[in-house]
Amino acid sequence: MTYYNLGTSIRCGPMKRILILLWVLIFLGTLIPAEKVSIEEHLYWVKTYGGSDFEVANAVAVAPNGDVIVAGSTASFGGGAQDLWILRLDENGNLKWQKTYGGGDFEVATAIALALNSDIIVAGNTNSSGAGKGDVWVLRFPRMV
């Protein structure tokens, strides 16, 4: 089987752990594995998230409690062609929740940050709303623990 890995984001987390966000392209669809390794190059976990269609992970943030928040897009979930997708994982990579946002066209998250109060701020693009095709989209969510 032929597949390709593409690293899209890296962040430092608690206890000297590094989080590397990858997406793996496998023929017609994609799966998103997030790999968490330590400074000493020990692999802590590898997880895959997604459905039967195309998913992309573009950005990652680490919450003060060690949770990992991933932002990208999904064609497997949501209601549009491709929707903005946010996942919150615990420090072991287990899915705590996931949310999709978008209209009938294409949306994608390209950056994510945590505000001082731990609100989630996402930047990306939308083709479903705004003044026309390809508008900048900025969303702010309560911390959603």
PDB file of C-alpha atoms in Angstrom:
ATOM      1  CA  MET A   1       0.000   0.000   0.000  1.00  0.00           C
ATOM      2  CA  THR A   2       1.335   3.418  -0.930  1.00  0.00           C
ATOM      3  CA  TYR A   3       0.815   6.360   1.390  1.00  0.00           C
ATOM      4  CA  TYR A   4       2.344   9.754   2.067  1.00  0.00           C
ATOM      5  CA  ASN A   5       2.880  11.561   5.385  1.00  0.00           C
ATOM      6  CA  LEU A   6       2.799  15.345   5.590  1.00  0.00           C
ATOM      7  CA  GLY A   7       3.671  17.156   8.810  1.00  0.00           C
ATOM      8  CA  THR A   8       1.583  20.290   9.217  1.00  0.00           C
ATOM      9  CA  SER A   9       2.167  21.589  12.743  1.00  0.00           C
ATOM     10  CA  ILE A  10       4.294  21.068  15.845  1.00  0.00           C
ATOM     11  CA  ARG A  11       3.806  22.252  19.434  1.00  0.00           C
ATOM     12  CA  CYS A  12       5.445  21.658  22.806  1.00  0.00           C
ATOM     13  CA  GLY A  13       3.242  20.314  25.555  1.00  0.00           C
ATOM     14  CA  PRO A  14       3.621  19.625  29.253  1.00  0.00           C
ATOM     15  CA  MET A  15       6.371  17.354  30.582  1.00  0.00           C
ATOM     16  CA  LYS A  16       8.777  18.085  27.691  1.00  0.00           C
ATOM     17  CA  ARG A  17       6.516  16.368  25.169  1.00  0.00           C
ATOM     18  CA  ILE A  18       6.392  17.424  21.546  1.00  0.00           C
ATOM     19  CA  LEU A  19       3.239  17.056  19.488  1.00  0.00           C
ATOM     20  CA  ILE A  20       3.692  16.528  15.756  1.00  0.00           C
ATOM     21  CA  LEU A  21       0.562  16.781  13.636  1.00  0.00           C
ATOM     22  CA  LEU A  22       0.589  14.698  10.465  1.00  0.00           C
ATOM     23  CA  TRP A  23      -1.932  13.738   7.885  1.00  0.00           C
ATOM     24  CA  VAL A  24      -1.573  10.573   5.874  1.00  0.00           C
ATOM     25  CA  LEU A  25      -2.861  10.370   2.323  1.00  0.00           C
ATOM     26  CA  ILE A  26      -3.923   6.860   1.348  1.00  0.00           C
ATOM     27  CA  PHE A  27      -5.074   6.619  -2.274  1.00  0.00           C
ATOM     28  CA  LEU A  28      -8.467   8.396  -2.491  1.00  0.00           C
ATOM     29  CA  GLY A  29      -9.003   9.277   1.180  1.00  0.00           C
ATOM     30  CA  THR A  30      -7.045  10.519   4.133  1.00  0.00           C
ATOM     31  CA  LEU A  31      -6.698   9.595   7.741  1.00  0.00           C
ATOM     32  CA  ILE A  32      -5.267  11.960  10.327  1.00  0.00           C
ATOM     33  CA  PRO A  33      -2.769  10.475  12.775  1.00  0.00           C
ATOM     34  CA  ALA A  34      -1.392  12.730  15.462  1.00  0.00           C
ATOM     35  CA  GLU A  35       1.956  11.572  16.805  1.00  0.00           C
ATOM     36  CA  LYS A  36       3.109  12.636  20.258  1.00  0.00           C
ATOM     37  CA  VAL A  37       6.771  12.089  21.106  1.00  0.00           C
ATOM     38  CA  SER A  38       9.071  13.206  23.908  1.00  0.00           C
ATOM     39  CA  ILE A  39      12.306  15.152  23.669  1.00  0.00           C
ATOM     40  CA  GLU A  40      14.039  11.790  24.160  1.00  0.00           C
ATOM     41  CA  GLU A  41      12.356  10.499  20.958  1.00  0.00           C
ATOM     42  CA  HIS A  42      10.052   8.048  22.733  1.00  0.00           C
ATOM     43  CA  LEU A  43       6.736   7.621  20.979  1.00  0.00           C
ATOM     44  CA  TYR A  44       3.864   8.162  23.424  1.00  0.00           C
ATOM     45  CA  TRP A  45       0.950   7.574  21.075  1.00  0.00           C
ATOM     46  CA  VAL A  46      -0.245   7.524  17.484  1.00  0.00           C
ATOM     47  CA  LYS A  47      -3.957   7.946  16.795  1.00  0.00           C
ATOM     48  CA  THR A  48      -6.037   8.231  13.651  1.00  0.00           C
ATOM     49  CA  TYR A  49      -9.144  10.413  13.370  1.00  0.00           C
ATOM     50  CA  GLY A  50     -11.581  10.748  10.506  1.00  0.00           C
ATOM     51  CA  GLY A  51     -14.212   8.997   8.480  1.00  0.00           C
ATOM     52  CA  SER A  52     -14.497   7.440   5.055  1.00  0.00           C
ATOM     53  CA  ASP A  53     -13.828  10.638   3.101  1.00  0.00           C
ATOM     54  CA  PHE A  54     -11.102  13.308   2.963  1.00  0.00           C
ATOM     55  CA  GLU A  55      -9.810  14.942   6.173  1.00  0.00           C
ATOM     56  CA  VAL A  56      -6.932  17.398   6.642  1.00  0.00           C
ATOM     57  CA  ALA A  57      -5.302  18.581   9.878  1.00  0.00           C
ATOM     58  CA  ASN A  58      -3.621  21.979   9.557  1.00  0.00           C
ATOM     59  CA  ALA A  59      -2.976  23.270  13.070  1.00  0.00           C
ATOM     60  CA  VAL A  60      -2.627  22.158  16.666  1.00  0.00           C
ATOM     61  CA  ALA A  61      -2.675  23.841  20.083  1.00  0.00           C
ATOM     62  CA  VAL A  62      -1.935  22.422  23.526  1.00  0.00           C
ATOM     63  CA  ALA A  63      -4.171  23.465  26.437  1.00  0.00           C
ATOM     64  CA  PRO A  64      -2.720  24.107  29.910  1.00  0.00           C
ATOM     65  CA  ASN A  65      -4.116  20.750  31.117  1.00  0.00           C
ATOM     66  CA  GLY A  66      -2.330  18.872  28.299  1.00  0.00           C
ATOM     67  CA  ASP A  67      -5.371  18.475  26.036  1.00  0.00           C
ATOM     68  CA  VAL A  68      -4.616  18.721  22.326  1.00  0.00           C
ATOM     69  CA  ILE A  69      -6.860  20.792  20.038  1.00  0.00           C
ATOM     70  CA  VAL A  70      -6.614  20.077  16.311  1.00  0.00           C
ATOM     71  CA  ALA A  71      -8.075  22.209  13.510  1.00  0.00           C
ATOM     72  CA  GLY A  72      -8.509  21.371   9.843  1.00  0.00           C
ATOM     73  CA  SER A  73     -11.306  20.231   7.569  1.00  0.00           C
ATOM     74  CA  THR A  74     -13.473  17.177   6.963  1.00  0.00           C
ATOM     75  CA  ALA A  75     -15.574  15.838   4.117  1.00  0.00           C
ATOM     76  CA  SER A  76     -16.793  12.860   6.190  1.00  0.00           C
ATOM     77  CA  PHE A  77     -18.697  14.851   8.806  1.00  0.00           C
ATOM     78  CA  GLY A  78     -20.754  18.043   8.627  1.00  0.00           C
ATOM     79  CA  GLY A  79     -23.114  19.269   5.958  1.00  0.00           C
ATOM     80  CA  GLY A  80     -21.019  20.876   3.250  1.00  0.00           C
ATOM     81  CA  ALA A  81     -18.571  19.786   0.600  1.00  0.00           C
ATOM     82  CA  GLN A  82     -15.822  20.161   3.201  1.00  0.00           C
ATOM     83  CA  ASP A  83     -16.337  21.738   6.614  1.00  0.00           C
ATOM     84  CA  LEU A  84     -14.058  23.306   9.190  1.00  0.00           C
ATOM     85  CA  TRP A  85     -13.282  20.613  11.782  1.00  0.00           C
ATOM     86  CA  ILE A  86     -12.092  20.994  15.378  1.00  0.00           C
ATOM     87  CA  LEU A  87     -11.149  18.065  17.615  1.00  0.00           C
ATOM     88  CA  ARG A  88     -10.245  18.086  21.292  1.00  0.00           C
ATOM     89  CA  LEU A  89      -8.154  15.159  22.517  1.00  0.00           C
ATOM     90  CA  ASP A  90      -7.028  14.321  26.017  1.00  0.00           C
ATOM     91  CA  GLU A  91      -3.300  14.074  26.762  1.00  0.00           C
ATOM     92  CA  ASN A  92      -3.376  10.415  25.646  1.00  0.00           C
ATOM     93  CA  GLY A  93      -4.958  11.196  22.275  1.00  0.00           C
ATOM     94  CA  ASN A  94      -8.467  10.009  23.137  1.00  0.00           C
ATOM     95  CA  LEU A  95     -11.213  12.020  21.445  1.00  0.00           C
ATOM     96  CA  LYS A  96     -13.086  14.225  23.940  1.00  0.00           C
ATOM     97  CA  TRP A  97     -15.226  15.997  21.343  1.00  0.00           C
ATOM     98  CA  GLN A  98     -15.310  17.124  17.737  1.00  0.00           C
ATOM     99  CA  LYS A  99     -17.255  19.902  16.031  1.00  0.00           C
ATOM    100  CA  THR A 100     -17.829  20.890  12.408  1.00  0.00           C
ATOM    101  CA  TYR A 101     -18.737  24.331  11.073  1.00  0.00           C
ATOM    102  CA  GLY A 102     -19.625  25.438   7.577  1.00  0.00           C
ATOM    103  CA  GLY A 103     -22.199  25.904   4.879  1.00  0.00           C
ATOM    104  CA  GLY A 104     -22.833  24.078   1.636  1.00  0.00           C
ATOM    105  CA  ASP A 105     -19.445  24.841   0.096  1.00  0.00           C
ATOM    106  CA  PHE A 106     -15.822  24.504   1.255  1.00  0.00           C
ATOM    107  CA  GLU A 107     -14.494  25.616   4.671  1.00  0.00           C
ATOM    108  CA  VAL A 108     -11.105  24.937   6.247  1.00  0.00           C
ATOM    109  CA  ALA A 109      -9.259  25.880   9.449  1.00  0.00           C
ATOM    110  CA  THR A 110      -5.642  26.859   8.871  1.00  0.00           C
ATOM    111  CA  ALA A 111      -4.590  28.159  12.313  1.00  0.00           C
ATOM    112  CA  ILE A 112      -5.602  27.729  15.937  1.00  0.00           C
ATOM    113  CA  ALA A 113      -4.698  29.479  19.192  1.00  0.00           C
ATOM    114  CA  LEU A 114      -5.857  29.570  22.782  1.00  0.00           C
ATOM    115  CA  ALA A 115      -6.813  32.893  24.358  1.00  0.00           C
ATOM    116  CA  LEU A 116      -5.624  33.718  27.884  1.00  0.00           C
ATOM    117  CA  ASN A 117      -8.955  32.427  29.248  1.00  0.00           C
ATOM    118  CA  SER A 118      -8.568  29.205  27.153  1.00  0.00           C
ATOM    119  CA  ASP A 119     -11.194  30.186  24.558  1.00  0.00           C
ATOM    120  CA  ILE A 120     -10.409  28.540  21.218  1.00  0.00           C
ATOM    121  CA  ILE A 121      -9.664  30.913  18.322  1.00  0.00           C
ATOM    122  CA  VAL A 122      -9.615  29.481  14.803  1.00  0.00           C
ATOM    123  CA  ALA A 123      -8.709  31.181  11.525  1.00  0.00           C
ATOM    124  CA  GLY A 124      -9.376  29.790   8.090  1.00  0.00           C
ATOM    125  CA  ASN A 125     -11.338  30.261   4.902  1.00  0.00           C
ATOM    126  CA  THR A 126     -14.987  29.973   3.893  1.00  0.00           C
ATOM    127  CA  ASN A 127     -16.587  29.735   0.485  1.00  0.00           C
ATOM    128  CA  SER A 128     -20.129  29.507   1.898  1.00  0.00           C
ATOM    129  CA  SER A 129     -20.537  32.907   3.570  1.00  0.00           C
ATOM    130  CA  GLY A 130     -19.114  36.412   3.393  1.00  0.00           C
ATOM    131  CA  ALA A 131     -18.676  38.714   0.421  1.00  0.00           C
ATOM    132  CA  GLY A 132     -17.739  36.048  -2.097  1.00  0.00           C
ATOM    133  CA  LYS A 133     -15.626  32.986  -2.709  1.00  0.00           C
ATOM    134  CA  GLY A 134     -12.608  32.430  -0.482  1.00  0.00           C
ATOM    135  CA  ASP A 135     -13.237  34.821   2.422  1.00  0.00           C
ATOM    136  CA  VAL A 136     -11.182  34.876   5.620  1.00  0.00           C
ATOM    137  CA  TRP A 137     -13.052  33.266   8.496  1.00  0.00           C
ATOM    138  CA  VAL A 138     -12.211  33.847  12.186  1.00  0.00           C
ATOM    139  CA  LEU A 139     -14.153  31.986  14.881  1.00  0.00           C
ATOM    140  CA  ARG A 140     -13.911  32.192  18.678  1.00  0.00           C
ATOM    141  CA  PHE A 141     -15.420  29.517  20.895  1.00  0.00           C
ATOM    142  CA  PRO A 142     -15.761  29.198  24.647  1.00  0.00           C
ATOM    143  CA  ARG A 143     -13.163  26.795  25.964  1.00  0.00           C
ATOM    144  CA  MET A 144     -15.530  23.789  25.671  1.00  0.00           C
ATOM    145  CA  VAL A 145     -13.723  21.578  28.172  1.00  0.00           C
TER     146      VAL A 145
END
